[in-house]
Amino acid sequence: MVSDPELIKQILDTEFRSFADRRPPPIDVKSSFSFILPALTGGDWDRMHRIYKYVFTPENELKIIPKVNDCCDQLIDAWNQRIFDKDNEIDTDVSLRNLALDMIAWTVFGTRVSPEFTEGTRKLTQCLLPMRFIMTLFPKTVERMSRTIQPYVDSHDKYFLDYLNQEIILRDRNDDCGNDFLQLFMNLRKSNSFGQLICSANSVPDVDLLNKQEMIWQLFTFPFWGFESMSATLGFALYELALNPDIQDRLRNEIITICDNHNNNNRSVNINSFDKLIYLEAFLLEVHRKYPVFYRLSRRLTEDAVVGADTGIVMSKQQIINIPVHALHHNPSYYPEPQLFEPDRFMPENIVNIKPYTYLAYGSGPRQCIAKRFAQMQLKLVLCRMLCEYEFYKLIDTTVPPVYRKNPEAVTVSQPLVLGIKKWIQN
Ligand code: HEM
């Protein structure tokens, strides 16, 4: 475990090559999880990372973001109906998981969320969970059982494989099938300029740049890495708004002043003004500080390395280093009164006082979250839409503080965050 900011800098950034890989999955079975970008190592990661860089560009992200707005419309319609039916309690867990799934279905796969999509995602992302638990208790047994487990894991991605195989055939027949990540990856497979760019960047031969199976695997990154992180972050954001009415008012005022489009009878908000939403930026950073969904980062040494110039610590190839993100974010030396939810910590006049490498909500260095900008844009859009429509408030049933799930991967709650909701009416 390494928590010294200077050493963290060395591991994540300045000597990245010696610490380039992540902790491998606990079980040696081949699932689609083994082939998505976060799990790749060495040259495979280099190559795929370059491919992602062509997908996650500001221009591409801007093209896709209106689809997030469509998903918000659907949620707002559902919540309006509940308020109309005088049911003013929302279980954020259920609503926001559904919203996060709809955003993945629509922005990545070009379909809307359905019971089949939800079940397909559950099978895809949770097939290894029971094994993880057994692995913790009986690692050797699970190692020996790998072969027995493999057939069970093999069917976990059937829903997505069937859907994608069909969809890709359909799209191959048509020229342009809309703005989503599937289409962006498909365009790259067709594009010569992409091939030339990749070659000039690092002499990868201009053949088989991204085959169909690889492309399908990369699309699985979204349900694996984007689903829990988005729904949990949104849940904690609404929760803090409900507990802190002053912060909620201040944030809404900023949003209404800068980018509300309601006067134009437009249900969207003006995303071109996002840069001016300074308090929203600070609010989100504070949500990520207090509730970093990935509570630790991991790196595996790719070669023997000395950690820190004057520590005398030599680590060997394959050893694992953990970086305790949650503990850093809650260390009172870096964040005074860490339990206090205080977005002002991240306002421009204060952010300069934050010690580098003590804030790692999206990681750092070449292996930081590749979707950081897109994720933040989505979170901002959803929060803007919610705050222009509703007020959130604490109920007697709202659990304070939240009760966390004992989950080895991400910070999530075990008891639903139930909040009050009513229509916001402008005075
Ligand atoms: C609230 C939203 C999100 C948060 C807080 C978050 C956070 C993180 C963190 C902490 C890491 C590890 C960074 C490191 O090891 O240094 C990571 C990696 C990654 N994230 Fe995100 N993430 C979010 C959303 C997403 C979404 C929507 C995607 C969609 C594709 C995504 C894709 C990835 C990928 C591919 C990596 C691995 C990058 C690599 O290994 O090169 N993330 N994310």
Coordinates of C-alpha atoms and ligand atoms in Angstrom, one line a residue:
M1 CA 0.0 0.0 0.0
V2 CA 1.5 3.4 -1.0
S3 CA -0.1 6.6 0.3
D4 CA 2.8 9.1 0.0
P5 CA 1.9 11.6 -2.7
E6 CA 5.5 11.8 -4.0
L7 CA 5.7 8.0 -4.4
I8 CA 2.2 8.0 -6.0
K9 CA 3.4 10.5 -8.5
Q10 CA 6.4 8.3 -9.4
I11 CA 4.2 5.1 -9.7
L12 CA 1.3 6.6 -11.7
D13 CA 3.1 9.2 -13.8
T14 CA 6.9 9.8 -13.9
E15 CA 7.9 6.1 -13.9
F16 CA 4.7 4.8 -15.3
R17 CA 6.4 2.2 -17.5
S18 CA 7.7 0.2 -14.5
F19 CA 4.2 0.2 -13.0
A20 CA 2.1 0.0 -16.1
D21 CA -0.3 -2.9 -15.4
R22 CA -3.2 -3.3 -13.1
R23 CA -3.9 -6.0 -10.6
P24 CA -5.0 -9.1 -12.6
P25 CA -8.5 -10.5 -12.2
P26 CA -8.6 -12.9 -9.2
I27 CA -9.6 -15.9 -11.3
D28 CA -7.8 -17.2 -14.3
V29 CA -10.8 -17.8 -16.5
K30 CA -11.2 -16.2 -19.9
S31 CA -14.2 -13.9 -19.9
S32 CA -14.8 -10.8 -22.0
F33 CA -13.5 -9.0 -18.8
S34 CA -10.0 -10.2 -19.7
F35 CA -10.0 -8.3 -23.0
I36 CA -11.4 -4.8 -22.2
L37 CA -8.9 -1.9 -22.0
P38 CA -8.6 -1.7 -18.2
A39 CA -7.5 -5.4 -18.1
L40 CA -4.9 -5.2 -20.9
T41 CA -1.2 -5.2 -20.3
G42 CA 2.0 -4.3 -22.2
G43 CA 1.8 -3.8 -26.0
D44 CA -1.9 -4.9 -26.1
W45 CA -2.7 -2.0 -23.8
D46 CA -0.6 0.5 -25.8
R47 CA -2.3 -0.4 -29.0
M48 CA -5.8 -0.4 -27.6
H49 CA -5.2 2.8 -25.7
R50 CA -4.3 4.6 -28.9
I51 CA -7.5 3.3 -30.5
Y52 CA -9.6 4.7 -27.6
K53 CA -7.9 8.1 -28.0
Y54 CA -9.5 8.3 -31.4
V55 CA -12.9 7.4 -30.0
F56 CA -12.9 9.6 -26.9
T57 CA -12.3 13.0 -28.6
P58 CA -14.1 16.2 -27.6
E59 CA -15.8 16.3 -31.0
N60 CA -17.1 12.7 -30.8
E61 CA -18.3 13.2 -27.2
L62 CA -20.2 16.3 -28.1
K63 CA -22.0 14.4 -30.9
I64 CA -23.2 11.7 -28.4
I65 CA -24.1 13.9 -25.5
P66 CA -27.7 14.8 -26.8
K67 CA -28.5 11.1 -26.3
V68 CA -27.9 11.6 -22.6
N69 CA -30.5 14.3 -22.7
D70 CA -33.0 11.8 -24.2
C71 CA -32.4 9.5 -21.3
C72 CA -33.0 12.4 -18.9
D73 CA -36.3 13.2 -20.6
Q74 CA -37.5 9.6 -19.9
L75 CA -36.5 9.7 -16.3
I76 CA -38.1 13.1 -15.8
D77 CA -41.4 11.9 -17.4
A78 CA -41.4 8.9 -15.0
W79 CA -40.7 11.1 -11.9
N80 CA -43.3 13.6 -13.0
Q81 CA -45.9 10.9 -13.1
R82 CA -44.9 9.7 -9.6
I83 CA -45.2 13.2 -8.2
F84 CA -48.5 13.6 -10.0
D85 CA -49.6 10.3 -8.3
K86 CA -48.5 11.9 -5.0
D87 CA -45.6 9.5 -4.5
N88 CA -42.9 11.9 -3.5
E89 CA -40.3 9.4 -2.4
I90 CA -37.6 8.2 -4.7
D91 CA -35.3 5.3 -4.2
T92 CA -32.3 6.8 -5.9
D93 CA -30.6 3.4 -6.3
V94 CA -33.4 2.0 -8.6
S95 CA -34.0 5.2 -10.6
L96 CA -30.4 6.1 -11.2
R97 CA -29.3 2.6 -12.0
N98 CA -32.0 2.6 -14.6
L99 CA -30.9 6.0 -15.9
A100 CA -27.2 4.8 -16.1
L101 CA -28.2 1.7 -17.9
D102 CA -30.4 3.7 -20.4
M103 CA -27.4 6.0 -21.0
I104 CA -25.2 3.0 -21.8
A105 CA -27.8 1.3 -24.0
W106 CA -28.5 4.5 -26.0
T107 CA -25.1 6.1 -26.2
V108 CA -23.1 2.9 -26.7
F109 CA -25.3 0.3 -28.3
G110 CA -27.9 2.4 -30.0
T111 CA -30.9 0.8 -28.3
R112 CA -33.0 1.8 -25.3
V113 CA -33.0 0.1 -22.0
S114 CA -35.4 -2.9 -21.8
P115 CA -35.8 -5.8 -19.3
E116 CA -33.6 -7.9 -21.7
F117 CA -30.9 -5.3 -21.8
T118 CA -30.9 -5.1 -18.0
E119 CA -30.8 -8.9 -17.6
G120 CA -28.0 -9.1 -20.2
T121 CA -26.0 -6.5 -18.4
R122 CA -26.5 -8.3 -15.1
K123 CA -25.2 -11.5 -16.5
L124 CA -22.3 -9.8 -18.2
T125 CA -21.0 -7.9 -15.2
Q126 CA -21.9 -10.2 -12.4
C127 CA -20.9 -13.6 -13.7
L128 CA -17.6 -13.6 -11.7
L129 CA -18.9 -12.1 -8.5
P130 CA -19.8 -15.4 -6.7
M131 CA -16.4 -16.7 -7.6
R132 CA -14.7 -13.6 -6.3
F133 CA -16.2 -14.3 -2.9
I134 CA -15.1 -18.0 -2.9
M135 CA -11.7 -16.9 -4.2
T136 CA -11.1 -14.7 -1.2
L137 CA -11.8 -17.6 1.2
F138 CA -10.4 -20.5 -0.8
P139 CA -7.9 -19.1 -3.5
K140 CA -6.3 -22.5 -4.2
T141 CA -9.6 -24.3 -4.7
V142 CA -10.8 -21.7 -7.2
E143 CA -7.5 -21.9 -9.1
R144 CA -8.0 -25.7 -9.5
M145 CA -11.6 -25.1 -10.5
S146 CA -10.8 -22.7 -13.3
R147 CA -11.7 -25.3 -16.0
T148 CA -15.0 -26.2 -14.3
I149 CA -15.9 -22.6 -14.0
Q150 CA -15.1 -21.7 -17.7
P151 CA -18.2 -23.1 -19.3
Y152 CA -20.4 -21.2 -16.8
V153 CA -18.6 -18.0 -17.7
D154 CA -18.7 -18.7 -21.4
S155 CA -22.4 -17.8 -21.8
H156 CA -22.3 -14.6 -19.8
D157 CA -22.1 -12.3 -22.8
K158 CA -24.6 -14.1 -25.0
Y159 CA -27.2 -11.3 -25.0
F160 CA -24.7 -8.7 -26.1
L161 CA -23.0 -11.0 -28.7
D162 CA -26.4 -11.8 -30.3
Y163 CA -27.5 -8.2 -30.3
L164 CA -24.2 -6.8 -31.6
N165 CA -23.7 -9.4 -34.3
Q166 CA -27.1 -8.6 -35.7
E167 CA -26.7 -4.8 -35.3
I168 CA -23.2 -4.8 -37.0
I169 CA -24.6 -6.6 -40.0
L170 CA -27.4 -4.1 -40.3
R171 CA -25.1 -1.1 -39.9
D172 CA -22.6 -2.5 -42.3
R173 CA -25.3 -2.3 -45.0
N174 CA -26.2 1.3 -44.2
D175 CA -23.8 4.2 -44.3
D176 CA -24.5 6.2 -41.2
C177 CA -26.4 4.8 -38.3
G178 CA -26.3 7.6 -35.8
N179 CA -24.1 8.9 -33.0
D180 CA -23.1 6.2 -30.6
F181 CA -19.9 4.5 -29.5
L182 CA -20.7 1.4 -31.5
Q183 CA -20.7 3.5 -34.6
L184 CA -17.5 5.3 -33.7
F185 CA -15.7 2.1 -33.3
M186 CA -17.2 0.8 -36.5
N187 CA -16.1 3.9 -38.4
L188 CA -12.6 3.4 -37.1
R189 CA -12.5 -0.1 -38.6
K190 CA -13.4 1.4 -42.0
S191 CA -11.3 4.5 -41.9
N192 CA -7.9 4.6 -43.7
S193 CA -6.9 7.8 -42.0
F194 CA -7.2 6.0 -38.7
G195 CA -4.9 3.3 -39.9
Q196 CA -2.3 5.9 -41.1
L197 CA -2.5 7.8 -37.8
I198 CA -2.0 4.7 -35.8
C199 CA 1.0 3.7 -37.9
S200 CA 2.7 7.0 -37.8
A201 CA 2.2 7.1 -34.0
N202 CA 3.9 3.8 -33.3
S203 CA 4.5 1.7 -36.4
V204 CA 1.7 -0.8 -35.9
P205 CA 1.1 -2.4 -39.3
D206 CA -1.9 -1.1 -41.2
V207 CA -3.8 -4.4 -41.2
D208 CA -6.4 -5.8 -38.9
L209 CA -6.3 -2.7 -36.8
L210 CA -9.4 -3.6 -34.9
N211 CA -11.1 -6.8 -35.6
K212 CA -14.8 -7.3 -34.9
Q213 CA -14.3 -9.4 -31.8
E214 CA -11.9 -6.9 -30.3
M215 CA -14.4 -4.1 -31.1
I216 CA -17.2 -6.0 -29.3
W217 CA -15.0 -6.5 -26.2
Q218 CA -14.2 -2.8 -26.0
L219 CA -17.9 -2.0 -26.0
F220 CA -18.2 -4.1 -22.9
T221 CA -16.0 -1.6 -21.1
F222 CA -19.0 0.6 -20.7
P223 CA -21.2 -1.8 -18.6
F224 CA -18.1 -3.0 -16.7
W225 CA -16.6 0.3 -15.8
G226 CA -19.2 3.0 -16.6
F227 CA -22.4 1.6 -15.1
E228 CA -21.7 1.3 -11.3
S229 CA -19.5 4.4 -11.4
M230 CA -22.1 6.7 -13.0
S231 CA -25.1 5.4 -11.0
A232 CA -23.3 5.5 -7.7
T233 CA -21.9 9.0 -8.2
L234 CA -25.3 10.4 -9.2
G235 CA -26.8 8.8 -6.2
F236 CA -24.3 10.4 -3.8
A237 CA -24.7 13.7 -5.6
L238 CA -28.5 13.8 -5.1
Y239 CA -28.1 12.6 -1.6
E240 CA -25.7 15.5 -0.7
L241 CA -28.1 17.9 -2.4
A242 CA -31.0 16.6 -0.2
L243 CA -28.9 16.9 3.0
N244 CA -27.6 20.4 2.1
P245 CA -30.4 22.7 0.9
D246 CA -28.1 25.7 0.9
I247 CA -25.7 24.0 -1.5
Q248 CA -28.7 22.9 -3.6
D249 CA -30.1 26.4 -3.9
R250 CA -26.7 27.9 -4.8
L251 CA -26.1 25.3 -7.5
R252 CA -29.5 25.7 -9.0
N253 CA -29.1 29.4 -9.1
E254 CA -25.9 29.1 -11.0
I255 CA -27.4 26.6 -13.4
I256 CA -30.5 28.6 -14.0
T257 CA -28.6 31.9 -14.5
I258 CA -26.0 30.4 -16.9
C259 CA -27.6 27.6 -19.0
D260 CA -31.3 27.1 -18.5
N261 CA -33.1 27.0 -21.8
H262 CA -36.6 26.7 -20.5
N263 CA -37.6 30.1 -21.7
N264 CA -37.1 28.8 -25.2
N265 CA -39.4 25.9 -24.5
N266 CA -36.5 23.6 -24.8
R267 CA -36.2 20.8 -22.4
S268 CA -32.5 20.7 -22.6
V269 CA -29.8 22.9 -21.0
N270 CA -27.2 24.7 -22.9
I271 CA -24.1 22.5 -22.7
N272 CA -21.9 25.1 -24.4
S273 CA -22.1 27.0 -21.1
F274 CA -20.8 24.2 -19.0
D275 CA -17.3 25.8 -18.7
K276 CA -18.9 28.7 -16.8
L277 CA -20.6 26.4 -14.2
I278 CA -17.8 26.8 -11.7
Y279 CA -19.8 25.8 -8.6
L280 CA -21.1 22.7 -10.4
E281 CA -17.5 21.7 -11.2
A282 CA -16.6 22.2 -7.5
F283 CA -19.7 20.3 -6.4
L284 CA -18.9 17.3 -8.5
L285 CA -15.2 17.3 -7.5
E286 CA -16.4 17.2 -3.8
V287 CA -18.9 14.4 -4.6
H288 CA -16.0 12.4 -6.0
R289 CA -13.7 13.3 -3.1
K290 CA -16.2 12.2 -0.4
Y291 CA -17.4 9.2 -2.4
P292 CA -14.7 7.9 -4.7
V293 CA -16.4 5.0 -6.4
F294 CA -13.1 3.3 -7.0
Y295 CA -11.7 3.4 -3.5
R296 CA -8.3 2.2 -4.4
L297 CA -6.1 2.1 -7.5
S298 CA -3.8 -0.8 -8.2
R299 CA -0.6 -1.2 -10.3
R300 CA 1.5 -4.3 -11.0
L301 CA 5.2 -3.9 -11.6
T302 CA 6.4 -4.7 -15.1
E303 CA 10.0 -4.9 -14.0
D304 CA 12.0 -4.8 -10.8
A305 CA 12.0 -1.2 -9.6
V306 CA 13.1 1.1 -6.7
V307 CA 10.2 2.8 -5.1
G308 CA 11.3 6.3 -4.0
A309 CA 14.8 7.6 -4.4
D310 CA 15.8 7.5 -0.7
T311 CA 13.5 4.8 0.7
G312 CA 15.7 1.8 -0.2
I313 CA 12.6 -0.2 -1.2
V314 CA 13.1 -2.5 -4.1
M315 CA 10.1 -4.2 -5.5
S316 CA 10.1 -7.1 -7.9
K317 CA 8.4 -7.6 -11.2
Q318 CA 4.7 -8.8 -10.8
Q319 CA 4.4 -7.3 -7.3
I320 CA 1.2 -5.4 -6.7
I321 CA 0.9 -1.8 -5.3
N322 CA -2.4 -0.5 -4.0
I323 CA -3.1 3.2 -3.6
P324 CA -5.8 4.0 -1.0
V325 CA -7.9 6.7 -2.8
H326 CA -10.7 6.8 -0.2
A327 CA -8.2 7.1 2.7
L328 CA -6.3 9.9 0.9
H329 CA -9.6 11.8 0.2
H330 CA -10.5 11.4 3.9
N331 CA -7.1 12.4 5.3
P332 CA -7.6 15.5 7.5
S333 CA -4.1 16.8 6.7
Y334 CA -5.2 17.1 3.0
Y335 CA -8.9 17.8 3.5
P336 CA -9.7 19.4 6.8
E337 CA -13.0 18.0 8.4
P338 CA -13.2 15.3 5.7
Q339 CA -16.7 14.2 6.6
L340 CA -18.0 17.7 5.9
F341 CA -19.4 18.1 2.4
E342 CA -17.9 21.3 1.3
P343 CA -17.7 22.1 -2.5
D344 CA -15.9 25.4 -1.7
R345 CA -12.7 23.3 -1.3
F346 CA -12.6 23.1 -5.0
M347 CA -13.5 26.7 -5.9
P348 CA -10.7 28.3 -8.0
E349 CA -9.4 30.4 -5.1
N350 CA -9.0 27.2 -2.9
I351 CA -8.2 24.4 -5.3
V352 CA -4.6 25.7 -5.6
N353 CA -4.1 24.6 -2.0
I354 CA -4.8 20.9 -2.7
K355 CA -1.7 18.9 -2.6
P356 CA -1.0 17.1 -6.0
Y357 CA -1.6 13.3 -5.9
T358 CA -4.0 13.4 -3.0
Y359 CA -7.0 13.6 -5.3
L360 CA -7.4 10.5 -7.4
A361 CA -11.1 10.1 -8.2
Y362 CA -10.3 9.3 -11.9
G363 CA -6.7 8.0 -11.2
S364 CA -3.7 9.8 -12.8
G365 CA -1.1 9.3 -15.5
P366 CA -1.5 7.4 -18.8
R367 CA -3.8 4.8 -17.2
Q368 CA -6.2 7.3 -15.7
C369 CA -9.9 7.0 -16.7
I370 CA -10.0 7.4 -20.5
A371 CA -13.7 8.5 -20.2
K372 CA -13.1 11.2 -17.6
R373 CA -14.3 14.1 -19.7
F374 CA -17.3 12.3 -21.1
A375 CA -18.3 11.0 -17.7
Q376 CA -18.1 14.5 -16.2
M377 CA -20.1 15.9 -19.1
Q378 CA -22.8 13.3 -18.6
L379 CA -22.9 13.9 -14.8
K380 CA -23.1 17.7 -15.3
L381 CA -25.9 17.4 -17.8
V382 CA -28.0 15.0 -15.6
L383 CA -27.5 17.2 -12.6
C384 CA -28.5 20.4 -14.5
R385 CA -31.6 18.7 -15.8
M386 CA -32.6 17.4 -12.4
L387 CA -32.0 20.7 -10.6
C388 CA -34.0 22.7 -13.2
E389 CA -37.0 20.4 -12.5
Y390 CA -36.9 19.3 -8.9
E391 CA -36.1 20.0 -5.3
F392 CA -34.6 17.1 -3.3
Y393 CA -35.0 16.8 0.4
K394 CA -34.2 14.6 3.3
L395 CA -36.9 12.2 4.6
I396 CA -37.2 10.5 8.0
D397 CA -36.3 7.3 6.1
T398 CA -33.1 8.8 4.6
T399 CA -30.2 7.0 6.1
V400 CA -27.5 9.4 7.5
P401 CA -24.7 8.6 7.1
P402 CA -25.0 6.1 4.2
V403 CA -24.4 2.4 5.0
Y404 CA -21.8 1.1 2.6
R405 CA -21.9 -2.3 1.0
K406 CA -19.0 -4.5 1.8
N407 CA -17.9 -4.7 -1.8
P408 CA -14.4 -5.3 -2.8
E409 CA -14.5 -3.2 -6.0
A410 CA -16.5 0.0 -5.6
V411 CA -18.0 2.2 -3.0
T412 CA -21.7 1.6 -3.1
V413 CA -24.5 1.6 -0.5
S414 CA -26.2 -1.5 1.0
Q415 CA -29.3 0.4 2.1
P416 CA -31.0 2.4 -0.6
L417 CA -30.7 6.2 -0.4
V418 CA -34.3 7.2 -0.2
L419 CA -35.0 10.9 -0.8
G420 CA -37.9 13.3 -1.0
I421 CA -38.6 15.0 -4.4
K422 CA -41.0 17.8 -5.4
K423 CA -41.3 20.0 -8.5
W424 CA -39.2 23.1 -8.3
I425 CA -41.1 26.2 -8.9
Q426 CA -39.3 29.4 -9.9
N427 CA -40.4 32.4 -7.7
Ligands
HEM1 C1 -18.2 8.7 -12.4 C2 -17.7 8.1 -13.4 C3 -16.3 7.5 -13.4 C4 -15.3 7.5 -12.5 C5 -15.3 8.1 -11.2 C6 -14.2 6.7 -13.1 C7 -13.1 6.4 -12.4 C8 -12.0 5.6 -12.9 C9 -10.8 5.3 -12.2 C10 -10.5 5.7 -10.8 C11 -10.1 4.6 -13.0 C12 -8.7 4.0 -12.7 C13 -7.6 5.0 -13.0 C14 -6.2 4.5 -12.7 O1 -6.0 3.3 -12.5 O2 -5.3 5.4 -12.6 C15 -10.8 4.4 -14.3 C16 -10.3 3.8 -15.4 C17 -11.0 3.6 -16.5 N1 -12.3 4.0 -16.8 FE1 -13.4 5.2 -15.6 N2 -14.6 6.2 -14.3 C18 -15.9 6.7 -14.6 C19 -16.6 6.5 -15.7 C20 -16.2 5.7 -16.8 C21 -17.0 5.5 -18.0 C22 -18.4 6.0 -18.2 C23 -16.2 4.7 -18.8 C24 -16.6 4.3 -20.1 C25 -16.0 3.7 -21.0 C26 -14.9 4.5 -18.1 C27 -13.9 3.8 -18.7 C28 -12.6 3.6 -18.0 C29 -11.6 2.8 -18.6 C30 -11.5 2.2 -20.0 C31 -10.5 2.8 -17.7 C32 -9.2 2.1 -17.8 C33 -8.2 3.0 -18.6 C34 -6.9 2.2 -18.8 O3 -6.6 1.2 -18.2 O4 -6.1 2.7 -19.7 N3 -14.9 5.1 -16.9 N4 -12.0 5.1 -14.2

